[in-house]
CSV table of C-alpha atoms and ligand atoms in Angstrom, one decimal:
chain,number,residue,atom,x,y,z
A,218,MET,CA,15.3,-156.6,-168.1
A,219,LEU,CA,13.1,-159.5,-167.1
A,220,ILE,CA,13.9,-161.9,-164.3
A,221,VAL,CA,12.2,-165.3,-164.6
A,222,LEU,CA,12.0,-167.1,-161.3
A,223,LYS,CA,12.1,-170.9,-161.0
A,224,SER,CA,8.7,-172.4,-160.8
A,225,GLY,CA,7.6,-173.0,-157.2
A,226,THR,CA,9.5,-170.0,-155.9
A,227,GLU,CA,8.0,-168.9,-152.6
A,228,GLN,CA,7.3,-165.3,-151.4
A,229,ALA,CA,10.6,-165.2,-149.5
A,230,GLY,CA,12.5,-165.8,-152.8
A,231,ILE,CA,10.5,-163.1,-154.6
A,232,ASP,CA,11.1,-160.6,-151.7
A,233,HIS,CA,14.8,-161.4,-151.8
A,234,VAL,CA,15.1,-160.6,-155.5
A,235,VAL,CA,13.1,-157.4,-155.0
A,236,ASP,CA,15.4,-156.3,-152.1
A,237,ARG,CA,18.5,-157.1,-154.3
A,238,LEU,CA,17.1,-155.0,-157.1
A,239,ASP,CA,16.4,-152.2,-154.7
A,240,GLN,CA,20.1,-152.3,-153.5
A,241,LEU,CA,21.1,-152.2,-157.2
A,242,GLY,CA,19.0,-149.1,-157.7
A,243,LEU,CA,16.3,-150.9,-159.8
A,244,LYS,CA,12.6,-150.8,-159.4
A,245,ALA,CA,10.7,-154.1,-159.5
A,246,HIS,CA,7.4,-154.9,-161.2
A,247,ILE,CA,6.2,-158.3,-160.1
A,248,SER,CA,3.9,-160.4,-162.4
A,249,GLN,CA,2.9,-163.4,-160.4
A,250,GLY,CA,1.2,-165.9,-162.7
A,251,GLN,CA,-0.4,-169.2,-162.0
A,252,PHE,CA,2.7,-171.1,-163.0
A,253,ARG,CA,5.6,-168.7,-162.8
A,254,THR,CA,6.6,-165.3,-161.5
A,255,ILE,CA,8.4,-162.8,-163.7
A,256,ILE,CA,10.0,-159.7,-162.3
A,257,GLY,CA,10.5,-156.7,-164.5
A,258,ALA,CA,13.5,-154.6,-163.4
A,259,MET,CA,13.2,-150.9,-164.4
A,260,GLY,CA,16.1,-148.5,-164.2
A,261,GLU,CA,19.6,-148.1,-165.5
A,262,GLU,CA,21.0,-151.4,-166.6
A,263,ASN,CA,24.6,-152.4,-167.1
A,264,GLU,CA,26.4,-155.5,-168.5
A,265,THR,CA,27.2,-157.0,-165.1
A,266,LEU,CA,23.6,-157.1,-163.8
A,267,PRO,CA,22.4,-160.3,-165.6
A,268,ASP,CA,25.4,-162.3,-164.1
A,269,LEU,CA,24.9,-160.8,-160.7
A,270,LEU,CA,21.2,-161.7,-160.6
A,271,THR,CA,21.5,-165.2,-162.1
A,272,THR,CA,23.6,-166.2,-159.1
A,273,ILE,CA,20.5,-165.8,-156.9
A,274,ASP,CA,19.2,-169.3,-156.2
A,275,CYS,CA,15.6,-168.9,-157.2
A,276,VAL,CA,16.4,-167.1,-160.5
A,277,GLU,CA,16.0,-169.3,-163.6
A,278,ARG,CA,17.2,-166.7,-166.1
A,279,VAL,CA,17.6,-163.0,-166.8
A,280,VAL,CA,16.5,-161.7,-170.1
A,281,PRO,CA,17.5,-158.3,-171.5
A,282,VAL,CA,14.5,-157.1,-173.6
A,283,MET,CA,15.0,-154.1,-175.9
A,284,LYS,CA,11.3,-153.9,-177.0
A,285,PRO,CA,8.9,-151.6,-175.2
A,286,TYR,CA,6.7,-154.6,-174.6
A,287,LYS,CA,8.7,-157.0,-172.4
A,288,MET,CA,6.7,-160.0,-171.3
A,289,ALA,CA,4.9,-160.2,-174.7
A,290,SER,CA,8.1,-160.2,-176.6
A,291,ARG,CA,9.8,-163.1,-178.3
A,292,ASP,CA,13.0,-162.0,-176.5
A,293,LEU,CA,11.5,-163.4,-173.3
A,294,GLN,CA,10.5,-166.7,-174.9
A,295,LYS,CA,11.5,-168.0,-178.3
A,296,GLU,CA,9.0,-170.9,-178.4
A,297,ASN,CA,5.3,-170.2,-179.0
A,298,SER,CA,3.1,-170.0,-175.9
A,299,ILE,CA,0.5,-172.7,-175.7
A,300,ILE,CA,-2.6,-171.5,-173.8
A,301,ASP,CA,-4.9,-174.0,-172.2
A,302,VAL,CA,-8.5,-173.0,-172.5
A,303,SER,CA,-10.4,-175.5,-170.2
A,304,GLY,CA,-8.6,-178.4,-171.9
A,305,VAL,CA,-8.4,-177.0,-175.5
A,306,LYS,CA,-4.9,-175.9,-176.4
A,307,VAL,CA,-4.2,-172.8,-178.5
A,308,GLY,CA,-0.8,-171.9,-180.0
A,309,GLY,CA,2.3,-173.9,-181.0
A,310,GLY,CA,0.5,-175.9,-183.6
A,311,ASN,CA,-2.8,-176.1,-181.8
A,312,TYR,CA,-5.7,-174.3,-183.4
A,313,ALA,CA,-8.6,-172.3,-181.9
A,314,LEU,CA,-11.6,-172.9,-184.1
A,315,ILE,CA,-14.1,-170.6,-182.5
A,316,ALA,CA,-17.6,-170.2,-183.9
A,317,GLY,CA,-21.0,-169.0,-182.8
A,318,PRO,CA,-23.5,-166.1,-183.0
A,319,CYS,CA,-22.5,-162.4,-182.7
A,320,ALA,CA,-24.9,-162.0,-179.8
A,321,ILE,CA,-26.9,-164.4,-177.6
A,322,GLU,CA,-30.5,-163.5,-178.4
A,323,ILE,CA,-33.0,-166.3,-178.8
A,324,GLU,CA,-32.2,-169.3,-176.5
A,325,GLU,CA,-33.2,-171.9,-179.1
A,326,ASP,CA,-31.1,-170.3,-181.8
A,327,CYS,CA,-28.1,-170.4,-179.6
A,328,HIS,CA,-28.5,-174.1,-178.8
A,329,ALA,CA,-29.1,-174.9,-182.5
A,330,THR,CA,-26.0,-172.9,-183.6
A,331,ALA,CA,-23.8,-174.5,-180.9
A,332,LYS,CA,-24.9,-178.0,-181.9
A,333,ALA,CA,-24.1,-177.2,-185.6
A,334,VAL,CA,-20.7,-175.7,-185.0
A,335,LYS,CA,-19.7,-178.5,-182.8
A,336,ALA,CA,-20.8,-181.1,-185.4
A,337,ALA,CA,-18.7,-179.2,-188.0
A,338,GLY,CA,-15.6,-179.4,-185.8
A,339,ALA,CA,-15.4,-176.1,-183.9
A,340,ASN,CA,-13.6,-176.4,-180.6
A,341,MET,CA,-15.0,-173.3,-178.8
A,342,LEU,CA,-18.3,-171.4,-178.8
A,343,ARG,CA,-18.6,-167.6,-179.1
A,344,GLY,CA,-21.4,-165.3,-178.3
A,345,GLY,CA,-21.8,-161.8,-176.9
A,346,ALA,CA,-23.9,-160.9,-173.9
A,347,PHE,CA,-22.6,-157.4,-173.6
A,348,LYS,CA,-22.4,-155.8,-177.1
A,349,PRO,CA,-20.5,-152.7,-178.1
A,350,ARG,CA,-23.0,-151.0,-180.4
A,351,THR,CA,-22.5,-147.8,-182.3
A,352,SER,CA,-26.1,-146.7,-181.5
A,353,PRO,CA,-27.4,-146.5,-178.0
A,354,TYR,CA,-30.8,-147.6,-179.4
A,355,SER,CA,-29.5,-150.9,-180.8
A,356,PHE,CA,-29.8,-154.2,-179.0
A,357,GLN,CA,-27.1,-154.1,-176.3
A,358,GLY,CA,-27.1,-157.8,-175.4
A,359,MET,CA,-28.8,-159.9,-172.8
A,360,GLY,CA,-26.3,-159.4,-170.0
A,361,GLU,CA,-26.1,-162.1,-167.3
A,362,GLU,CA,-29.1,-164.0,-168.7
A,363,GLY,CA,-27.1,-164.3,-172.0
A,364,LEU,CA,-24.0,-165.6,-170.2
A,365,LYS,CA,-26.1,-168.3,-168.6
A,366,ILE,CA,-27.5,-169.4,-172.0
A,367,LEU,CA,-24.1,-169.4,-173.6
A,368,ARG,CA,-22.6,-171.4,-170.7
A,369,ALA,CA,-25.4,-174.0,-171.0
A,370,CYS,CA,-24.9,-174.3,-174.8
A,371,GLY,CA,-21.2,-174.7,-174.3
A,372,ASP,CA,-21.6,-177.4,-171.6
A,373,GLU,CA,-24.2,-179.2,-173.6
A,374,ASN,CA,-21.7,-179.6,-176.5
A,375,GLY,CA,-18.5,-179.8,-174.6
A,376,LEU,CA,-17.3,-176.4,-176.0
A,377,PRO,CA,-15.4,-173.8,-173.9
A,378,ILE,CA,-17.1,-170.4,-174.3
A,379,VAL,CA,-15.7,-167.0,-175.4
A,380,THR,CA,-17.6,-163.8,-174.5
A,381,GLU,CA,-16.8,-160.1,-174.4
A,382,VAL,CA,-16.5,-157.9,-171.3
A,383,MET,CA,-16.7,-154.1,-171.9
A,384,ASP,CA,-17.0,-152.7,-168.4
A,385,PRO,CA,-14.3,-153.1,-165.8
A,386,ARG,CA,-17.1,-153.5,-163.2
A,387,ASN,CA,-18.3,-156.6,-165.0
A,388,VAL,CA,-15.0,-158.5,-165.3
A,389,GLU,CA,-15.7,-160.8,-162.3
A,390,LEU,CA,-19.3,-161.5,-163.5
A,391,VAL,CA,-18.1,-162.4,-167.1
A,392,ALA,CA,-15.2,-164.5,-165.8
A,393,LYS,CA,-17.5,-166.5,-163.6
A,394,TYR,CA,-19.2,-167.9,-166.7
A,395,ALA,CA,-16.6,-167.6,-169.5
A,396,ASP,CA,-13.7,-169.8,-170.4
A,397,VAL,CA,-12.1,-167.0,-172.4
A,398,VAL,CA,-12.8,-163.3,-171.6
A,399,GLN,CA,-12.8,-161.2,-174.8
A,400,VAL,CA,-11.6,-157.6,-174.9
A,401,GLY,CA,-13.1,-156.1,-178.1
A,402,ALA,CA,-11.4,-153.9,-180.7
A,403,ARG,CA,-13.0,-150.7,-179.3
A,404,ASN,CA,-11.5,-151.4,-175.9
A,405,MET,CA,-8.0,-152.4,-176.9
A,406,GLN,CA,-6.7,-149.3,-175.3
A,407,ASN,CA,-9.1,-149.2,-172.3
A,408,PHE,CA,-6.2,-149.5,-169.9
A,409,VAL,CA,-8.4,-149.8,-166.8
A,410,LEU,CA,-10.2,-152.8,-168.4
A,411,LEU,CA,-6.9,-154.4,-169.5
A,412,SER,CA,-5.5,-154.2,-165.9
A,413,GLU,CA,-8.7,-155.7,-164.5
A,414,VAL,CA,-8.7,-158.7,-166.9
A,415,GLY,CA,-5.0,-159.0,-166.0
A,416,LYS,CA,-6.0,-159.8,-162.5
A,417,ILE,CA,-8.3,-162.8,-163.3
A,418,ARG,CA,-7.2,-166.3,-163.9
A,419,LYS,CA,-9.0,-166.9,-167.2
A,420,PRO,CA,-7.5,-166.6,-170.7
A,421,VAL,CA,-8.1,-163.3,-172.4
A,422,LEU,CA,-8.8,-162.8,-176.1
A,423,LEU,CA,-7.4,-159.4,-177.0
A,424,LYS,CA,-8.6,-157.9,-180.3
A,425,ARG,CA,-6.6,-155.4,-182.3
A,426,GLY,CA,-8.2,-152.0,-182.5
A,427,SER,CA,-9.2,-150.9,-186.0
A,428,ALA,CA,-6.7,-148.1,-186.0
A,429,ASN,CA,-3.9,-149.5,-183.9
A,430,THR,CA,-0.4,-150.7,-184.8
A,431,VAL,CA,1.0,-154.1,-183.9
A,432,LYS,CA,3.2,-152.4,-181.4
A,433,GLU,CA,0.3,-150.7,-179.6
A,434,TRP,CA,-1.6,-154.1,-179.7
A,435,LEU,CA,1.4,-155.8,-178.0
A,436,MET,CA,1.7,-152.9,-175.4
A,437,SER,CA,-2.0,-153.6,-174.6
A,438,ALA,CA,-1.2,-157.3,-174.1
A,439,GLU,CA,1.6,-156.2,-171.8
A,440,TYR,CA,-0.9,-154.5,-169.5
A,441,ILE,CA,-2.6,-157.9,-169.0
A,442,LEU,CA,0.6,-159.9,-168.7
A,443,SER,CA,2.1,-157.5,-166.3
A,444,GLU,CA,-0.8,-157.9,-163.9
A,445,GLY,CA,0.0,-161.7,-163.7
A,446,ASN,CA,-2.4,-163.1,-166.3
A,447,HIS,CA,0.0,-164.8,-168.7
A,448,ASP,CA,-2.8,-166.4,-170.9
A,449,VAL,CA,-3.4,-163.9,-173.7
A,450,ILE,CA,-4.6,-164.8,-177.2
A,451,LEU,CA,-4.4,-162.0,-179.8
A,452,CYS,CA,-7.0,-161.6,-182.5
A,453,GLU,CA,-6.7,-159.6,-185.7
A,454,ARG,CA,-10.1,-158.3,-186.9
A,455,GLY,CA,-9.3,-155.8,-189.6
A,456,SER,CA,-8.3,-152.1,-189.7
A,457,THR,CA,-10.1,-149.1,-191.0
A,458,GLY,CA,-9.7,-149.0,-194.8
A,459,PHE,CA,-11.2,-147.2,-197.7
A,460,GLU,CA,-12.8,-150.1,-199.6
A,461,PRO,CA,-16.6,-149.7,-199.2
A,462,GLU,CA,-17.3,-153.4,-200.1
A,463,LEU,CA,-15.7,-154.5,-196.9
A,464,ARG,CA,-16.4,-153.3,-193.3
A,465,TYR,CA,-12.6,-153.2,-192.5
A,466,ASN,CA,-9.4,-154.4,-194.1
A,467,LEU,CA,-8.3,-157.7,-192.7
A,468,ASP,CA,-4.6,-157.2,-192.1
A,469,VAL,CA,-2.8,-160.5,-192.7
A,470,GLY,CA,0.5,-158.6,-192.6
A,471,ALA,CA,-0.3,-157.7,-189.0
A,472,ILE,CA,-0.7,-161.5,-188.2
A,473,VAL,CA,2.8,-162.2,-189.6
A,474,ALA,CA,4.3,-159.1,-187.9
A,475,ALA,CA,2.7,-160.0,-184.5
A,476,LYS,CA,3.9,-163.6,-184.7
A,477,ARG,CA,7.4,-162.5,-185.4
A,478,ASN,CA,7.4,-160.2,-182.4
A,479,THR,CA,5.5,-162.2,-179.8
A,480,HIS,CA,5.3,-165.7,-178.5
A,481,LEU,CA,1.5,-165.3,-177.8
A,482,PRO,CA,-1.0,-167.1,-180.1
A,483,VAL,CA,-2.6,-164.9,-182.8
A,484,ILE,CA,-5.9,-165.8,-184.3
A,485,VAL,CA,-8.0,-164.1,-187.0
A,486,ASP,CA,-11.6,-162.8,-187.0
A,487,PRO,CA,-12.7,-162.6,-190.7
A,488,SER,CA,-16.3,-161.8,-189.8
A,489,HIS,CA,-16.0,-158.3,-188.4
A,490,ALA,CA,-13.4,-157.5,-191.0
A,491,ALA,CA,-15.7,-158.6,-193.9
A,492,GLY,CA,-19.0,-157.3,-192.8
A,493,HIS,CA,-20.6,-159.7,-195.3
A,494,ARG,CA,-20.7,-163.5,-195.3
A,495,ASP,CA,-19.6,-163.6,-199.0
A,496,PHE,CA,-16.0,-162.6,-197.9
A,497,VAL,CA,-15.7,-164.5,-194.7
A,498,ILE,CA,-14.5,-167.9,-195.8
A,499,ASP,CA,-11.8,-166.6,-198.1
A,500,LEU,CA,-10.5,-164.2,-195.4
A,501,ALA,CA,-10.5,-166.9,-192.7
A,502,LEU,CA,-8.4,-169.1,-195.0
A,503,ALA,CA,-6.1,-166.2,-195.8
A,504,GLY,CA,-5.6,-165.7,-192.1
A,505,LEU,CA,-4.7,-169.4,-191.5
A,506,ALA,CA,-2.4,-169.4,-194.5
A,507,ALA,CA,-0.6,-166.3,-193.1
A,508,GLY,CA,0.1,-168.3,-189.9
A,509,ALA,CA,-2.8,-167.5,-187.6
A,510,ASP,CA,-3.3,-170.0,-184.7
A,511,GLY,CA,-7.0,-170.3,-185.5
A,512,PHE,CA,-10.1,-168.2,-186.2
A,513,MET,CA,-13.2,-166.8,-184.6
A,514,VAL,CA,-16.1,-166.8,-187.0
A,515,GLU,CA,-19.7,-165.7,-186.6
A,516,VAL,CA,-22.2,-168.4,-187.4
A,517,HIS,CA,-26.0,-168.3,-187.0
A,518,ASN,CA,-28.5,-171.1,-187.6
A,519,CYS,CA,-30.9,-168.5,-189.1
A,520,PRO,CA,-29.0,-165.2,-189.9
A,521,GLU,CA,-32.2,-163.5,-190.8
A,522,ARG,CA,-33.3,-163.6,-187.2
A,523,ALA,CA,-30.0,-162.2,-185.8
A,524,LYS,CA,-30.4,-159.0,-184.0
A,525,CYS,CA,-26.7,-158.1,-184.6
A,526,ASP,CA,-24.4,-158.7,-187.5
A,527,GLY,CA,-26.8,-161.0,-189.4
A,528,PRO,CA,-25.3,-160.2,-192.9
A,529,GLN,CA,-21.9,-161.4,-191.9
A,530,ALA,CA,-23.0,-164.6,-190.1
A,531,LEU,CA,-22.2,-167.9,-191.9
A,532,THR,CA,-24.9,-170.4,-192.1
A,533,ASP,CA,-24.3,-173.9,-190.6
A,534,VAL,CA,-23.7,-175.2,-194.1
A,535,LEU,CA,-21.2,-172.5,-195.0
A,536,PHE,CA,-19.3,-173.0,-191.8
A,537,ALA,CA,-19.0,-176.7,-192.5
A,538,GLN,CA,-17.5,-175.8,-195.9
A,539,LEU,CA,-15.1,-173.5,-194.2
A,540,MET,CA,-14.0,-176.2,-191.8
A,541,ASP,CA,-13.3,-178.6,-194.6
A,542,MET,CA,-11.0,-176.1,-196.4
A,543,ALA,CA,-9.5,-174.9,-193.1
A,544,LYS,CA,-8.3,-178.4,-192.3
A,545,LYS,CA,-6.3,-178.5,-195.6
A,546,ILE,CA,-4.6,-175.2,-194.9
A,547,ILE,CA,-3.8,-176.2,-191.4
A,548,ALA,CA,-2.3,-179.5,-192.7
A,549,ALA,CA,-0.3,-177.5,-195.2
A,550,ARG,CA,1.0,-175.1,-192.5
A,551,GLN,CA,2.0,-178.1,-190.3
A,552,CYS,CA,4.2,-179.6,-193.1
B,642,LIG,C1,-17.3,-159.2,-181.5
B,642,LIG,O1,-16.4,-160.1,-181.6
B,642,LIG,O2,-18.4,-159.5,-181.1
B,642,LIG,C2,-17.0,-157.8,-181.8
B,642,LIG,C3,-17.8,-156.8,-181.4
B,642,LIG,O3,-15.9,-157.6,-182.5
B,642,LIG,P1,-14.9,-156.4,-182.6
B,642,LIG,O4,-14.6,-155.9,-181.2
B,642,LIG,O5,-13.8,-156.9,-183.4
B,642,LIG,O6,-15.7,-155.3,-183.4
B,643,LIG,MN1,-20.5,-159.3,-184.4
């Protein structure tokens, strides 16, 4: 059961609800967000509880939630959440059109790519400074120096920036520079990291693990929400499959299933699913057609120079083509 408090409820009100739950034999889990406080009540529920609790002055509503994920569930909120990313809205008919290099490497390339994606209509810039690499000998990212470059490229073009954090010890550092903090597929069930990004006040982009169910994905989102960060954007990036032409199988069904079960925005990453640029445009469009609230696509002004994921990077020209087609699908979805 979730108890949504009226906005502006002060600590005394929160304490009063927690005391009342204690008297009723229920344990409280407080999620104090920027705009509202939600209290999860754990324990044995009965039919009279919602009525009892709604009589408390600061309680807006009491929502019985049957799903294992509570705050992420559509049972809590029927309408789609709209997340504000430094002025760019995502969800509820607002699209995240995120593009940029896999990793920040050569400063000039990052500036050139940012300029190109902005010109084509992207509304956010991506780029990794901490890279999850299969081999310890591969390029691991530029760290803080990379974050500074990405920030400068974003500011120069009026684009909020999205970048990954892998280590709970770096959450504060990454959040200092980023507008959106990304949790990658490999860390979807790194529960320590999820709790840490739940404590910051920056939106989080949570990718689905390559072998995780929609339910597990939403449980991971719940870790972030339950810590008080209510701004979570989900990202489908493909599951492990057996087709060797593609790196992963983009799961458009998971987009549909997630959107049925959660009010959080869901976007699609066709680049990591595809593994090769030849597939990226069609998969991005398929994601939008399935109802995704946007995409995140890897673009590089000179893919040959990319130290990471060059084969799947769209060129500036291809990205502009994708944007033209995407606008048509978005218009069709909005009819
Ligand atoms: C990325 O977006 O840079 C990335 C590494 O993606 P994923 O976690 O989906 O593999
Ligand atoms: Mn990549």
